[in-house]
Amino acid sequence: MGTPKMERSAVMGFTIYDLRLANVRLIVGCLLVASMMVLVEARAAETEKDEGQSHVVVVVGAAGERKYGEMFGSWAMRVKEAAKKAEAKFTLIGINESGKQSDLDRLKDVLSKADAKSTHDLWLVLIGHGTWSSRAAKFNMRGPDLSANQLDDWLEPLERPLAIINCSSCSAPFLKKLMAPNRVIVSATKSGNETTFAQFGDYFTSGLAGEGADLDKDEQVSLLELFLTASKNVYAFYEQKGELATEHALLEDNGDGLGSRAEWFRGVRSTKKPSGGGEVDGHRAHQIHLLRSEFEKKLSPELRAERDRLEMSLIRHRNRKDRLKEDLYYTQLGSILIKISRIYAQAEEKLQPKPAPKPKNAVEDEKKAPAPKAKTSSKKVAPQKASKPQPGTKAEETSPAPKPDKPDSKRAPKPKKRLD
């Protein structure tokens, strides 16, 4: 034991050391927590990326009544099943979500984190009710509603192919506002004045599930075919009820903002040209598929994008036929067709079955085995004997004597010697 002064100094020294050690441990712990949070946020950001696949976003709006809620939910599940078959990323907004973030803010967040420059399609399907006034058209959501102006601002950074399908009433103003290159817009109505509940979403999602929408029988259903099939079934729905149709869907993909009705098509080709002389709607929509055929899957996203670009240039070239000289028209036409055929040839090569690899032991045995010898006949051929010259004749030296005929079985008797 030391003096009281020495004991107090020792106690104070240990206390200060312990406090410093505790502070160091606290700082290290905070740094570890911060690094883990950064890692978690980075992984969350990675999961929001499309990861080299198509992305399907379904937004279910405010139902208002229970029957509409059940109806909208079943439509959304059809889209989910189709996305699953297509191995596409799927995001559902508006059903059974909890948290402080509104449906509107969540949609904005999803679109802001999407891969802007991806070559894969992004599908945005709006299922619900819509409203329209002289100032703006809106899609009704739980909480704040979505306006066409807001959606246009959020989609502007995205350069990837976009397919926007608004299945609500009063949806036509969205079509005119959202038109842009590399976008296909579908609205359930032809104007904002068609305010009655729209049946279009029911038939559109049924076709997406693969129910008789393959019009050109190429084993895949394009967005154009979905639009045409759904529109035809909507017309049949009202005709069966003996009522006038209160909804007329439009498709826009040529950038003029006017849209085209389904009755303007024969098969998958439009029979009505725009008044301004531009391209008809439907060509770009016919290139977009969620569920692709086995042949189409063999094309890489880059090859598919190049094929689509060449097909659109082919359509524009055919529209200029009357303004070009015949030789020039067919020369350029052949050049485009050759480039397209090369792309399809690459896909055909991938479809050819590859031979099964030989076992390793069999390959080594083949290398060790001696080369096979040429086959020779086992039957020996006896050498031919030259025939003796007959008495009174001279044998020819220049050519061998012919083979003698087979002698008779009885030989002639030898002549007897003359005895003098």
GROMACS .gro file of C-alpha atoms in nm:
model
  420
    1MET     CA    1   0.000   0.000   0.000
    2GLY     CA    2   0.128   0.347  -0.089
    3THR     CA    3   0.035   0.685   0.034
    4PRO     CA    4  -0.322   0.809  -0.028
    5LYS     CA    5  -0.185   1.060  -0.284
    6MET     CA    6  -0.017   0.782  -0.485
    7GLU     CA    7  -0.330   0.565  -0.473
    8ARG     CA    8  -0.546   0.851  -0.606
    9SER     CA    9  -0.303   0.910  -0.895
   10ALA     CA   10  -0.308   0.542  -0.986
   11VAL     CA   11  -0.688   0.530  -0.984
   12MET     CA   12  -0.711   0.844  -1.200
   13GLY     CA   13  -0.457   0.700  -1.445
   14PHE     CA   14  -0.654   0.379  -1.494
   15THR     CA   15  -0.977   0.576  -1.532
   16ILE     CA   16  -0.837   0.801  -1.805
   17TYR     CA   17  -0.695   0.496  -1.988
   18ASP     CA   18  -1.027   0.315  -1.975
   19LEU     CA   19  -1.211   0.621  -2.107
   20ARG     CA   20  -0.971   0.655  -2.400
   21LEU     CA   21  -1.007   0.286  -2.483
   22ALA     CA   22  -1.385   0.312  -2.472
   23ASN     CA   23  -1.378   0.614  -2.705
   24VAL     CA   24  -1.163   0.425  -2.956
   25ARG     CA   25  -1.398   0.127  -2.948
   26LEU     CA   26  -1.698   0.357  -3.001
   27ILE     CA   27  -1.537   0.526  -3.302
   28VAL     CA   28  -1.444   0.190  -3.459
   29GLY     CA   29  -1.798   0.061  -3.405
   30CYS     CA   30  -1.950   0.369  -3.570
   31LEU     CA   31  -1.721   0.329  -3.869
   32LEU     CA   32  -1.819  -0.037  -3.908
   33VAL     CA   33  -2.190   0.048  -3.893
   34ALA     CA   34  -2.146   0.327  -4.148
   35SER     CA   35  -1.958   0.097  -4.389
   36MET     CA   36  -2.226  -0.170  -4.358
   37MET     CA   37  -2.498   0.086  -4.435
   38VAL     CA   38  -2.309   0.197  -4.747
   39LEU     CA   39  -2.277  -0.168  -4.857
   40VAL     CA   40  -2.648  -0.233  -4.803
   41GLU     CA   41  -2.744   0.080  -5.001
   42ALA     CA   42  -2.510  -0.022  -5.284
   43ARG     CA   43  -2.665  -0.368  -5.301
   44ALA     CA   44  -3.014  -0.219  -5.295
   45ALA     CA   45  -2.920   0.010  -5.582
   46GLU     CA   46  -2.788  -0.288  -5.778
   47THR     CA   47  -3.117  -0.475  -5.733
   48GLU     CA   48  -3.305  -0.178  -5.875
   49LYS     CA   49  -3.110  -0.208  -6.202
   50ASP     CA   50  -3.263  -0.413  -6.478
   51GLU     CA   51  -2.973  -0.661  -6.482
   52GLY     CA   52  -2.997  -0.719  -6.857
   53GLN     CA   53  -3.366  -0.800  -6.879
   54SER     CA   54  -3.700  -0.641  -6.963
   55HIS     CA   55  -3.875  -0.460  -6.679
   56VAL     CA   56  -4.252  -0.463  -6.626
   57VAL     CA   57  -4.400  -0.205  -6.388
   58VAL     CA   58  -4.770  -0.237  -6.300
   59VAL     CA   59  -4.944   0.043  -6.112
   60VAL     CA   60  -5.285  -0.039  -5.965
   61GLY     CA   61  -5.481   0.277  -5.887
   62ALA     CA   62  -5.744   0.351  -5.627
   63ALA     CA   63  -6.032   0.106  -5.671
   64GLY     CA   64  -6.310   0.308  -5.508
   65GLU     CA   65  -6.529  -0.001  -5.473
   66ARG     CA   66  -6.449  -0.355  -5.369
   67LYS     CA   67  -6.556  -0.510  -5.700
   68TYR     CA   68  -6.311  -0.288  -5.887
   69GLY     CA   69  -6.035  -0.373  -5.642
   70GLU     CA   70  -6.079  -0.746  -5.706
   71MET     CA   71  -6.098  -0.684  -6.080
   72PHE     CA   72  -5.783  -0.471  -6.090
   73GLY     CA   73  -5.597  -0.724  -5.877
   74SER     CA   74  -5.678  -1.011  -6.115
   75TRP     CA   75  -5.562  -0.805  -6.414
   76ALA     CA   76  -5.235  -0.726  -6.238
   77MET     CA   77  -5.175  -1.096  -6.163
   78ARG     CA   78  -5.211  -1.180  -6.533
   79VAL     CA   79  -4.936  -0.934  -6.614
   80LYS     CA   80  -4.723  -1.077  -6.334
   81GLU     CA   81  -4.757  -1.431  -6.472
   82ALA     CA   82  -4.664  -1.312  -6.821
   83ALA     CA   83  -4.357  -1.131  -6.684
   84LYS     CA   84  -4.256  -1.447  -6.498
   85LYS     CA   85  -4.278  -1.654  -6.816
   86ALA     CA   86  -4.074  -1.392  -6.999
   87GLU     CA   87  -3.812  -1.393  -6.719
   88ALA     CA   88  -3.859  -1.018  -6.688
   89LYS     CA   89  -3.817  -0.807  -6.378
   90PHE     CA   90  -4.157  -0.726  -6.225
   91THR     CA   91  -4.257  -0.438  -5.999
   92LEU     CA   92  -4.607  -0.399  -5.855
   93ILE     CA   93  -4.726  -0.072  -5.704
   94GLY     CA   94  -5.062  -0.011  -5.538
   95ILE     CA   95  -5.144  -0.348  -5.375
   96ASN     CA   96  -5.065  -0.451  -5.015
   97GLU     CA   97  -4.782  -0.207  -4.961
   98SER     CA   98  -4.700  -0.046  -4.630
   99GLY     CA   99  -4.473   0.237  -4.534
  100LYS     CA  100  -4.455   0.612  -4.534
  101GLN     CA  101  -4.385   0.639  -4.911
  102SER     CA  102  -4.693   0.707  -5.126
  103ASP     CA  103  -4.768   0.510  -5.443
  104LEU     CA  104  -4.687   0.818  -5.649
  105ASP     CA  105  -4.346   0.863  -5.485
  106ARG     CA  106  -4.269   0.494  -5.522
  107LEU     CA  107  -4.341   0.507  -5.896
  108LYS     CA  108  -4.112   0.807  -5.929
  109ASP     CA  109  -3.842   0.623  -5.735
  110VAL     CA  110  -3.871   0.307  -5.951
  111LEU     CA  111  -3.848   0.502  -6.278
  112SER     CA  112  -3.554   0.711  -6.154
  113LYS     CA  113  -3.355   0.395  -6.072
  114ALA     CA  114  -3.431   0.214  -6.398
  115ASP     CA  115  -3.144   0.166  -6.642
  116ALA     CA  116  -3.188   0.460  -6.878
  117LYS     CA  117  -2.971   0.328  -7.163
  118SER     CA  118  -3.073  -0.040  -7.157
  119THR     CA  119  -3.165  -0.206  -7.486
  120HIS     CA  120  -3.439  -0.405  -7.308
  121ASP     CA  121  -3.801  -0.288  -7.303
  122LEU     CA  122  -3.962  -0.118  -7.007
  123TRP     CA  123  -4.337  -0.179  -6.982
  124LEU     CA  124  -4.553   0.054  -6.771
  125VAL     CA  125  -4.912  -0.068  -6.727
  126LEU     CA  126  -5.162   0.159  -6.549
  127ILE     CA  127  -5.472  -0.025  -6.420
  128GLY     CA  128  -5.752   0.175  -6.260
  129HIS     CA  129  -5.972   0.481  -6.301
  130GLY     CA  130  -5.892   0.809  -6.470
  131THR     CA  131  -6.020   1.166  -6.466
  132TRP     CA  132  -5.990   1.456  -6.706
  133SER     CA  133  -6.055   1.827  -6.696
  134SER     CA  134  -5.976   2.107  -6.935
  135ARG     CA  135  -5.644   2.154  -6.756
  136ALA     CA  136  -5.505   1.802  -6.715
  137ALA     CA  137  -5.569   1.429  -6.731
  138LYS     CA  138  -5.488   1.219  -6.425
  139PHE     CA  139  -5.465   0.856  -6.321
  140ASN     CA  140  -5.629   0.800  -5.981
  141MET     CA  141  -5.396   0.653  -5.718
  142ARG     CA  142  -5.406   0.595  -5.345
  143GLY     CA  143  -5.294   0.932  -5.217
  144PRO     CA  144  -5.179   1.189  -5.474
  145ASP     CA  145  -5.287   1.120  -5.835
  146LEU     CA  146  -5.053   1.084  -6.132
  147SER     CA  147  -5.074   1.347  -6.406
  148ALA     CA  148  -4.958   1.310  -6.765
  149ASN     CA  149  -4.713   1.600  -6.715
  150GLN     CA  150  -4.550   1.431  -6.414
  151LEU     CA  151  -4.511   1.100  -6.594
  152ASP     CA  152  -4.361   1.272  -6.897
  153ASP     CA  153  -4.098   1.441  -6.678
  154TRP     CA  154  -4.003   1.111  -6.509
  155LEU     CA  155  -3.976   0.924  -6.840
  156GLU     CA  156  -3.769   1.190  -7.017
  157PRO     CA  157  -3.424   1.059  -6.905
  158LEU     CA  158  -3.503   0.706  -7.028
  159GLU     CA  159  -3.360   0.634  -7.373
  160ARG     CA  160  -3.456   0.266  -7.370
  161PRO     CA  161  -3.763   0.127  -7.555
  162LEU     CA  162  -4.081   0.217  -7.363
  163ALA     CA  163  -4.429   0.066  -7.379
  164ILE     CA  164  -4.686   0.268  -7.181
  165ILE     CA  165  -5.037   0.120  -7.158
  166ASN     CA  166  -5.301   0.327  -6.978
  167CYS     CA  167  -5.607   0.106  -6.923
  168SER     CA  168  -5.813   0.373  -6.747
  169SER     CA  169  -6.097   0.593  -6.867
  170CYS     CA  170  -6.011   0.948  -6.987
  171SER     CA  171  -5.664   0.818  -7.083
  172ALA     CA  172  -5.628   0.966  -7.435
  173PRO     CA  173  -5.457   1.291  -7.319
  174PHE     CA  174  -5.170   1.077  -7.184
  175LEU     CA  175  -5.107   0.955  -7.540
  176LYS     CA  176  -5.053   1.301  -7.685
  177LYS     CA  177  -4.838   1.418  -7.392
  178LEU     CA  178  -4.610   1.113  -7.375
  179MET     CA  179  -4.538   1.070  -7.749
  180ALA     CA  180  -4.166   1.055  -7.826
  181PRO     CA  181  -3.921   0.849  -8.036
  182ASN     CA  182  -3.874   0.488  -7.927
  183ARG     CA  183  -4.203   0.492  -7.735
  184VAL     CA  184  -4.529   0.306  -7.793
  185ILE     CA  185  -4.831   0.455  -7.617
  186VAL     CA  186  -5.168   0.279  -7.581
  187SER     CA  187  -5.475   0.445  -7.432
  188ALA     CA  188  -5.810   0.281  -7.357
  189THR     CA  189  -6.003   0.582  -7.490
  190LYS     CA  190  -5.986   0.811  -7.791
  191SER     CA  191  -6.048   1.130  -7.588
  192GLY     CA  192  -6.069   1.260  -7.235
  193ASN     CA  193  -6.445   1.281  -7.271
  194GLU     CA  194  -6.487   0.900  -7.261
  195THR     CA  195  -6.536   0.889  -6.884
  196THR     CA  196  -6.719   0.554  -6.846
  197PHE     CA  197  -6.534   0.266  -6.682
  198ALA     CA  198  -6.311   0.104  -6.948
  199GLN     CA  199  -6.314  -0.271  -7.019
  200PHE     CA  200  -5.996  -0.248  -7.226
  201GLY     CA  201  -5.764  -0.357  -6.944
  202ASP     CA  202  -5.949  -0.687  -6.899
  203TYR     CA  203  -5.901  -0.793  -7.261
  204PHE     CA  204  -5.549  -0.650  -7.289
  205THR     CA  205  -5.420  -0.849  -6.992
  206SER     CA  206  -5.600  -1.162  -7.118
  207GLY     CA  207  -5.413  -1.134  -7.448
  208LEU     CA  208  -5.087  -1.079  -7.262
  209ALA     CA  209  -5.147  -1.412  -7.092
  210GLY     CA  210  -5.149  -1.571  -7.441
  211GLU     CA  211  -5.519  -1.612  -7.516
  212GLY     CA  212  -5.552  -1.603  -7.896
  213ALA     CA  213  -5.365  -1.280  -7.971
  214ASP     CA  214  -5.101  -1.417  -8.213
  215LEU     CA  215  -5.253  -1.276  -8.533
  216ASP     CA  216  -4.962  -1.341  -8.770
  217LYS     CA  217  -4.887  -1.689  -8.628
  218ASP     CA  218  -4.520  -1.626  -8.557
  219GLU     CA  219  -4.537  -1.793  -8.214
  220GLN     CA  220  -4.517  -1.464  -8.024
  221VAL     CA  221  -4.753  -1.178  -7.943
  222SER     CA  222  -4.648  -0.822  -8.017
  223LEU     CA  223  -4.779  -0.509  -7.849
  224LEU     CA  224  -4.963  -0.425  -8.171
  225GLU     CA  225  -5.139  -0.764  -8.169
  226LEU     CA  226  -5.236  -0.713  -7.804
  227PHE     CA  227  -5.389  -0.375  -7.891
  228LEU     CA  228  -5.579  -0.507  -8.193
  229THR     CA  229  -5.711  -0.815  -8.014
  230ALA     CA  230  -5.821  -0.623  -7.704
  231SER     CA  231  -5.995  -0.357  -7.914
  232LYS     CA  232  -6.181  -0.622  -8.113
  233ASN     CA  233  -6.300  -0.794  -7.794
  234VAL     CA  234  -6.413  -0.463  -7.640
  235TYR     CA  235  -6.626  -0.396  -7.949
  236ALA     CA  236  -6.776  -0.748  -7.924
  237PHE     CA  237  -6.849  -0.689  -7.553
  238TYR     CA  238  -7.068  -0.386  -7.622
  239GLU     CA  239  -7.224  -0.542  -7.930
  240GLN     CA  240  -7.329  -0.848  -7.732
  241LYS     CA  241  -7.494  -0.625  -7.474
  242GLY     CA  242  -7.669  -0.428  -7.747
  243GLU     CA  243  -7.507  -0.103  -7.638
  244LEU     CA  244  -7.300   0.163  -7.809
  245ALA     CA  245  -6.931   0.141  -7.723
  246THR     CA  246  -6.824   0.408  -7.476
  247GLU     CA  247  -6.451   0.349  -7.523
  248HIS     CA  248  -6.229   0.342  -7.834
  249ALA     CA  249  -5.864   0.256  -7.777
  250LEU     CA  250  -5.577   0.429  -7.959
  251LEU     CA  251  -5.218   0.328  -8.041
  252GLU     CA  252  -4.940   0.580  -8.104
  253ASP     CA  253  -4.586   0.494  -8.216
  254ASN     CA  254  -4.505   0.722  -8.513
  255GLY     CA  255  -4.462   1.043  -8.313
  256ASP     CA  256  -4.750   1.249  -8.454
  257GLY     CA  257  -4.954   1.229  -8.132
  258LEU     CA  258  -5.278   1.144  -8.313
  259GLY     CA  259  -5.298   0.769  -8.259
  260SER     CA  260  -5.469   0.503  -8.467
  261ARG     CA  261  -5.786   0.303  -8.410
  262ALA     CA  262  -5.797  -0.077  -8.440
  263GLU     CA  263  -6.051  -0.069  -8.724
  264TRP     CA  264  -5.792   0.107  -8.940
  265PHE     CA  265  -5.588  -0.215  -8.956
  266ARG     CA  266  -5.619  -0.518  -9.180
  267GLY     CA  267  -5.434  -0.794  -9.004
  268VAL     CA  268  -5.128  -0.623  -8.859
  269ARG     CA  269  -5.100  -0.355  -9.133
  270SER     CA  270  -5.262  -0.015  -9.124
  271THR     CA  271  -5.480   0.076  -9.422
  272LYS     CA  272  -5.510   0.444  -9.333
  273LYS     CA  273  -5.219   0.682  -9.387
  274PRO     CA  274  -5.172   0.994  -9.171
  275SER     CA  275  -5.302   1.317  -9.322
  276GLY     CA  276  -4.957   1.477  -9.299
  277GLY     CA  277  -4.798   1.205  -9.513
  278GLY     CA  278  -4.589   1.058  -9.230
  279GLU     CA  279  -4.546   0.697  -9.125
  280VAL     CA  280  -4.845   0.491  -9.020
  281ASP     CA  281  -4.877   0.365  -8.663
  282GLY     CA  282  -4.813   0.004  -8.571
  283HIS     CA  283  -4.470  -0.079  -8.716
  284ARG     CA  284  -4.274  -0.009  -8.399
  285ALA     CA  285  -4.542  -0.168  -8.179
  286HIS     CA  286  -4.517  -0.488  -8.384
  287GLN     CA  287  -4.147  -0.514  -8.293
  288ILE     CA  288  -4.206  -0.513  -7.916
  289HIS     CA  289  -4.275  -0.849  -7.749
  290LEU     CA  290  -4.284  -0.944  -7.385
  291LEU     CA  291  -4.306  -1.320  -7.452
  292ARG     CA  292  -4.068  -1.394  -7.739
  293SER     CA  293  -4.053  -1.701  -7.963
  294GLU     CA  294  -3.765  -1.947  -7.937
  295PHE     CA  295  -3.619  -1.807  -8.259
  296GLU     CA  296  -3.640  -1.448  -8.131
  297LYS     CA  297  -3.466  -1.545  -7.808
  298LYS     CA  298  -3.158  -1.647  -8.007
  299LEU     CA  299  -3.101  -1.285  -8.105
  300SER     CA  300  -2.893  -1.083  -7.860
  301PRO     CA  301  -3.040  -0.746  -7.748
  302GLU     CA  302  -2.786  -0.569  -7.968
  303LEU     CA  303  -2.871  -0.777  -8.278
  304ARG     CA  304  -3.244  -0.737  -8.211
  305ALA     CA  305  -3.206  -0.359  -8.185
  306GLU     CA  306  -3.008  -0.353  -8.512
  307ARG     CA  307  -3.270  -0.573  -8.682
  308ASP     CA  308  -3.550  -0.342  -8.564
  309ARG     CA  309  -3.361  -0.037  -8.692
  310LEU     CA  310  -3.310  -0.199  -9.033
  311GLU     CA  311  -3.678  -0.299  -9.054
  312MET     CA  312  -3.788   0.058  -8.981
  313SER     CA  313  -3.547   0.189  -9.247
  314LEU     CA  314  -3.692  -0.068  -9.488
  315ILE     CA  315  -4.044   0.063  -9.423
  316ARG     CA  316  -3.934   0.424  -9.477
  317HIS     CA  317  -3.753   0.323  -9.796
  318ARG     CA  318  -4.066   0.155  -9.937
  319ASN     CA  319  -4.266   0.468  -9.862
  320ARG     CA  320  -4.025   0.663 -10.087
  321LYS     CA  321  -4.059   0.430 -10.385
  322ASP     CA  322  -4.255   0.680 -10.594
  323ARG     CA  323  -3.986   0.947 -10.543
  324LEU     CA  324  -3.683   0.735 -10.638
  325LYS     CA  325  -3.551   0.603 -10.969
  326GLU     CA  326  -3.617   0.237 -11.018
  327ASP     CA  327  -3.251   0.128 -11.025
  328LEU     CA  328  -3.165   0.328 -10.713
  329TYR     CA  329  -3.471   0.202 -10.527
  330TYR     CA  330  -3.395  -0.166 -10.585
  331THR     CA  331  -3.022  -0.124 -10.516
  332GLN     CA  332  -3.089   0.029 -10.176
  333LEU     CA  333  -3.368  -0.221 -10.108
  334GLY     CA  334  -3.133  -0.513 -10.174
  335SER     CA  335  -2.868  -0.367  -9.945
  336ILE     CA  336  -3.111  -0.343  -9.653
  337LEU     CA  337  -3.250  -0.694  -9.711
  338ILE     CA  338  -2.900  -0.847  -9.721
  339LYS     CA  339  -2.814  -0.691  -9.384
  340ILE     CA  340  -3.136  -0.826  -9.231
  341SER     CA  341  -3.075  -1.173  -9.376
  342ARG     CA  342  -2.728  -1.183  -9.218
  343ILE     CA  343  -2.880  -1.117  -8.875
  344TYR     CA  344  -3.129  -1.400  -8.922
  345ALA     CA  345  -2.852  -1.630  -9.046
  346GLN     CA  346  -2.671  -1.583  -8.716
  347ALA     CA  347  -2.986  -1.681  -8.528
  348GLU     CA  348  -3.032  -1.987  -8.751
  349GLU     CA  349  -2.679  -2.105  -8.666
  350LYS     CA  350  -2.761  -2.089  -8.295
  351LEU     CA  351  -3.072  -2.300  -8.353
  352GLN     CA  352  -2.874  -2.582  -8.515
  353PRO     CA  353  -2.822  -2.871  -8.267
  354LYS     CA  354  -2.461  -2.913  -8.161
  355PRO     CA  355  -2.306  -3.265  -8.170
  356ALA     CA  356  -2.266  -3.426  -7.831
  357PRO     CA  357  -1.905  -3.416  -7.707
  358LYS     CA  358  -1.720  -3.748  -7.704
  359PRO     CA  359  -1.602  -3.891  -7.373
  360LYS     CA  360  -1.243  -3.811  -7.284
  361ASN     CA  361  -1.140  -4.178  -7.283
  362ALA     CA  362  -1.284  -4.233  -7.631
  363VAL     CA  363  -1.086  -3.938  -7.770
  364GLU     CA  364  -0.760  -4.070  -7.620
  365ASP     CA  365  -0.825  -4.420  -7.758
  366GLU     CA  366  -0.879  -4.276  -8.106
  367LYS     CA  367  -0.543  -4.099  -8.086
  368LYS     CA  368  -0.360  -4.416  -7.976
  369ALA     CA  369  -0.523  -4.646  -8.231
  370PRO     CA  370  -0.301  -4.721  -8.543
  371ALA     CA  371  -0.413  -4.597  -8.879
  372PRO     CA  372  -0.619  -4.856  -9.069
  373LYS     CA  373  -0.445  -5.036  -9.356
  374ALA     CA  374  -0.582  -5.053  -9.705
  375LYS     CA  375  -0.794  -5.361  -9.761
  376THR     CA  376  -0.656  -5.623 -10.000
  377SER     CA  377  -0.824  -5.925 -10.148
  378SER     CA  378  -0.745  -6.251  -9.965
  379LYS     CA  379  -0.787  -6.452 -10.285
  380LYS     CA  380  -0.452  -6.530 -10.453
  381VAL     CA  381  -0.425  -6.504 -10.826
  382ALA     CA  382  -0.207  -6.768 -10.995
  383PRO     CA  383   0.040  -6.636 -11.250
  384GLN     CA  384  -0.048  -6.709 -11.610
  385LYS     CA  385   0.184  -6.937 -11.812
  386ALA     CA  386   0.277  -6.857 -12.168
  387SER     CA  387   0.143  -7.104 -12.424
  388LYS     CA  388   0.385  -7.311 -12.629
  389PRO     CA  389   0.400  -7.250 -13.007
  390GLN     CA  390   0.243  -7.512 -13.229
  391PRO     CA  391   0.460  -7.707 -13.471
  392GLY     CA  392   0.512  -7.523 -13.799
  393THR     CA  393   0.442  -7.175 -13.651
  394LYS     CA  394   0.661  -6.902 -13.508
  395ALA     CA  395   0.583  -6.750 -13.171
  396GLU     CA  396   0.531  -6.369 -13.169
  397GLU     CA  397   0.781  -6.196 -12.946
  398THR     CA  398   0.600  -5.866 -12.936
  399SER     CA  399   0.286  -5.983 -12.760
  400PRO     CA  400   0.213  -6.253 -12.506
  401ALA     CA  401   0.037  -6.562 -12.626
  402PRO     CA  402  -0.335  -6.579 -12.557
  403LYS     CA  403  -0.457  -6.794 -12.273
  404PRO     CA  404  -0.525  -7.145 -12.405
  405ASP     CA  405  -0.875  -7.277 -12.395
  406LYS     CA  406  -0.957  -7.530 -12.130
  407PRO     CA  407  -0.860  -7.874 -12.264
  408ASP     CA  408  -1.107  -8.153 -12.288
  409SER     CA  409  -1.120  -8.399 -12.007
  410LYS     CA  410  -0.985  -8.679 -12.241
  411ARG     CA  411  -0.642  -8.618 -12.381
  412ALA     CA  412  -0.551  -8.734 -12.735
  413PRO     CA  413  -0.311  -9.040 -12.739
  414LYS     CA  414   0.050  -8.974 -12.819
  415PRO     CA  415   0.164  -9.086 -13.173
  416LYS     CA  416   0.361  -9.408 -13.177
  417LYS     CA  417   0.723  -9.400 -13.292
  418ARG     CA  418   0.784  -9.548 -13.636
  419LEU     CA  419   1.004  -9.854 -13.636
  420ASP     CA  420   1.221  -9.901 -13.937
   0.00000   0.00000   0.00000
